[in-house]
XYZ file of C-alpha atoms in Angstrom:
260
model
C 0.340 -0.145 -0.166
C 1.419 3.703 -0.078
C 1.508 6.197 2.805
C 1.741 9.404 2.956
C 4.851 10.852 5.101
C 4.587 14.417 6.709
C 8.467 15.322 7.395
C 8.620 18.628 9.272
C 12.169 19.701 8.767
C 12.211 21.954 11.735
C 13.197 19.190 13.948
C 16.849 18.456 14.382
C 16.429 15.620 11.232
C 15.324 17.690 8.976
C 15.758 21.393 9.816
C 13.457 22.929 7.068
C 9.525 23.530 6.835
C 6.577 20.913 6.277
C 7.145 18.442 3.203
C 4.984 16.029 2.247
C 6.388 12.699 1.043
C 4.323 9.559 -0.736
C 6.666 5.706 -0.054
C 5.252 3.234 -2.147
C 5.274 0.839 1.101
C 4.795 -2.139 -1.605
C 6.162 -5.158 -2.146
C 8.699 -5.188 -4.639
C 11.021 -8.321 -3.882
C 13.504 -8.977 -7.395
C 13.075 -4.872 -8.218
C 16.302 -3.760 -8.934
C 18.481 -1.989 -5.712
C 20.558 0.633 -7.011
C 23.456 2.197 -4.631
C 25.966 4.754 -6.232
C 28.562 6.964 -5.686
C 30.733 9.648 -6.632
C 32.632 12.385 -4.195
C 35.298 14.420 -4.831
C 37.995 12.773 -3.288
C 39.848 10.351 -5.367
C 38.219 7.350 -6.941
C 37.815 4.805 -7.677
C 33.734 5.201 -7.592
C 31.732 2.480 -7.112
C 27.831 1.148 -7.580
C 26.490 -0.925 -6.017
C 23.100 -3.656 -7.595
C 21.154 -6.073 -6.234
C 17.836 -7.512 -6.463
C 15.549 -6.192 -3.404
C 13.873 -9.250 -1.062
C 10.736 -8.923 0.670
C 10.318 -7.770 3.895
C 9.798 -11.329 5.567
C 13.023 -12.522 4.090
C 16.320 -12.185 5.346
C 18.273 -9.372 4.638
C 20.405 -11.111 2.161
C 20.195 -9.324 -1.558
C 21.122 -10.814 -4.517
C 23.680 -9.200 -6.170
C 23.603 -8.537 -10.277
C 26.453 -9.736 -11.543
C 25.766 -8.847 -15.648
C 25.131 -5.387 -15.728
C 26.406 -2.821 -18.455
C 27.160 0.094 -16.133
C 27.967 3.755 -17.598
C 29.393 7.466 -15.706
C 29.171 9.711 -17.943
C 29.279 14.148 -17.276
C 28.523 17.016 -18.934
C 31.970 17.612 -19.748
C 32.341 14.762 -22.120
C 33.637 12.235 -20.416
C 32.514 8.745 -20.546
C 32.972 5.604 -18.669
C 32.400 2.102 -18.122
C 32.600 0.192 -15.049
C 34.299 -2.943 -14.420
C 32.646 -5.601 -12.328
C 34.478 -6.088 -8.852
C 32.534 -8.485 -7.058
C 28.948 -9.035 -4.588
C 27.116 -6.638 -7.268
C 29.887 -3.928 -6.712
C 31.035 -2.327 -10.533
C 34.287 0.345 -10.050
C 35.544 3.161 -12.291
C 38.936 2.986 -12.672
C 40.035 6.596 -14.437
C 36.731 8.377 -13.680
C 38.046 12.345 -12.200
C 35.164 14.172 -10.483
C 34.628 18.015 -10.016
C 32.395 19.494 -7.950
C 29.654 21.293 -10.234
C 29.639 18.852 -12.988
C 26.786 16.846 -13.369
C 26.980 12.977 -13.576
C 24.502 10.603 -15.417
C 24.668 6.871 -14.093
C 23.288 4.438 -16.998
C 23.132 0.951 -16.163
C 21.660 -2.219 -18.645
C 20.937 -5.374 -17.242
C 18.189 -7.919 -18.336
C 16.729 -6.155 -21.337
C 16.180 -3.188 -19.301
C 17.550 0.827 -18.753
C 18.002 2.651 -15.138
C 19.252 6.149 -15.125
C 19.663 8.732 -12.733
C 21.749 12.218 -12.612
C 23.548 13.960 -9.803
C 25.374 17.093 -10.060
C 27.975 17.299 -7.320
C 27.818 20.463 -5.336
C 30.507 22.807 -4.331
C 32.165 22.079 -0.681
C 31.600 23.256 2.512
C 33.735 22.150 4.977
C 33.603 20.698 8.642
C 35.570 22.534 10.261
C 35.581 20.676 14.287
C 32.733 18.415 15.947
C 31.855 19.252 20.016
C 30.748 17.006 21.957
C 27.541 18.070 24.327
C 26.072 16.022 27.067
C 23.656 16.518 29.639
C 23.000 14.231 33.026
C 19.914 13.270 34.482
C 20.273 11.386 37.838
C 23.219 9.396 37.194
C 22.531 9.111 33.291
C 24.837 10.697 30.959
C 24.350 11.148 27.612
C 26.089 12.569 24.430
C 25.255 14.341 21.234
C 27.436 15.534 18.579
C 27.179 19.043 17.178
C 28.719 19.376 13.241
C 30.662 22.753 13.515
C 30.722 24.663 9.668
C 29.478 27.545 8.364
C 26.728 27.333 6.020
C 27.113 29.492 2.637
C 25.002 32.554 2.469
C 23.161 31.024 -1.104
C 20.107 29.489 0.176
C 20.277 25.381 -1.021
C 22.035 23.781 0.366
C 21.530 19.659 1.434
C 24.132 17.979 4.528
C 24.236 14.269 5.148
C 25.549 13.101 8.483
C 27.022 9.655 8.153
C 27.430 9.247 12.542
C 29.600 6.063 13.583
C 31.470 4.725 16.314
C 34.546 3.259 15.715
C 34.758 -0.657 16.178
C 30.873 -0.999 15.600
C 29.295 -1.993 12.428
C 25.590 0.940 12.973
C 25.868 4.356 11.161
C 22.910 6.625 11.726
C 22.216 8.750 9.148
C 20.750 12.538 9.320
C 19.888 15.492 7.087
C 19.818 18.777 7.477
C 18.497 21.873 4.835
C 19.381 25.687 5.262
C 15.953 26.405 4.941
C 16.250 27.633 8.644
C 19.527 29.691 10.362
C 21.094 30.179 5.965
C 24.161 31.513 6.110
C 25.087 31.242 9.526
C 26.977 28.457 11.744
C 25.265 25.550 12.689
C 23.752 25.354 15.553
C 22.214 21.681 15.477
C 23.470 18.708 16.646
C 23.801 14.687 15.458
C 22.019 13.033 17.807
C 22.763 8.448 17.787
C 19.464 6.545 17.209
C 17.689 4.773 19.757
C 19.292 1.689 19.192
C 21.354 0.456 22.430
C 23.997 -0.622 20.402
C 24.418 3.091 18.989
C 24.518 4.820 22.630
C 27.506 7.419 22.795
C 29.705 6.375 25.794
C 33.106 7.216 27.382
C 36.183 6.199 25.479
C 34.154 5.770 22.172
C 36.344 7.521 19.145
C 33.418 8.870 16.974
C 34.196 9.443 13.432
C 31.246 12.428 11.410
C 31.094 12.672 8.077
C 29.893 15.548 6.626
C 28.410 15.689 2.893
C 27.182 18.026 0.231
C 24.363 16.689 -2.165
C 21.795 17.909 -4.286
C 18.229 18.691 -3.464
C 16.776 14.679 -4.915
C 19.285 13.230 -2.910
C 18.249 15.050 0.152
C 14.587 14.060 -0.639
C 16.064 10.205 -0.469
C 17.524 10.035 2.751
C 15.009 12.767 4.610
C 12.474 9.781 3.540
C 15.210 7.178 4.387
C 15.240 8.852 7.805
C 11.661 8.588 8.826
C 11.249 5.013 7.322
C 13.969 3.515 8.716
C 14.495 6.286 12.667
C 18.131 7.036 11.465
C 19.569 3.660 10.617
C 20.888 2.499 7.301
C 18.090 0.055 6.234
C 16.501 -0.874 2.964
C 13.744 0.801 2.570
C 11.295 2.221 -0.516
C 12.006 5.842 -0.336
C 11.423 8.093 -3.486
C 14.585 7.250 -5.883
C 16.508 9.906 -7.890
C 16.558 6.544 -10.204
C 14.437 5.835 -13.270
C 12.240 2.950 -14.130
C 11.253 2.362 -11.009
C 14.858 1.142 -9.285
C 14.995 1.271 -6.015
C 18.090 3.230 -4.819
C 20.297 6.345 -5.354
C 22.296 8.177 -7.266
C 24.496 10.415 -5.375
C 27.297 13.057 -6.625
C 28.542 14.627 -3.319
C 30.890 16.233 -1.610
C 32.557 15.077 1.842
C 34.887 16.148 5.145
C 35.338 14.548 8.277
C 35.889 14.620 11.369
C 36.241 12.285 14.549
C 36.688 13.297 18.371
C 37.213 11.127 21.567
C 34.857 10.550 24.425
C 36.551 11.232 27.778
């Protein structure tokens, strides 16, 4: 069935304005799932292609091994990716440039899937500030990413918070619809999963990505579905022909801290 999720973007996860996103939650087992990323860091870059499974099945996604995957840009460069393993295809010579628009084309089993993403200008993550709150004998921690939003309206950010030696990652998205052009004042919160609780001795890593609007919409919906943890779901994709997943050209800035 289809269910409408209302995302209140003024809260910490998705600051901005109220936006309605319609999510198709039908069983789409067997559908193509494409996850592609190009960053401003040196390559290679990867596109991961699998098949979706039913909600009742285990989280084992069959890899797609016979796709023809091409990435091109608006400057006339084009590259066919090489299959590596487990549904992963990688570039060999592609050089990313901020401001360029990248087109992904995937051809598999007689079907074509395309997506475009424009890499925004980079915004630097200057540092991390640890905030704490104590109630009784319980202290909880949040992390404030320090960066200054550019004056031009329309910047979108994706944050990935992880704890060293743990597999879970927490995803949050910000926009500059509020506090445009200002120093960030919004903290990152770990998910409610006890394994994600921030504790003394933890080494915290934060990646800040500058993303385009369509990728922001995808991850805004994903956060609502999954509660912040990175789990497969069915948010609105920027890939054509009914494919699940996303294609993102983005910048990356990273920092770490130790909770003492």
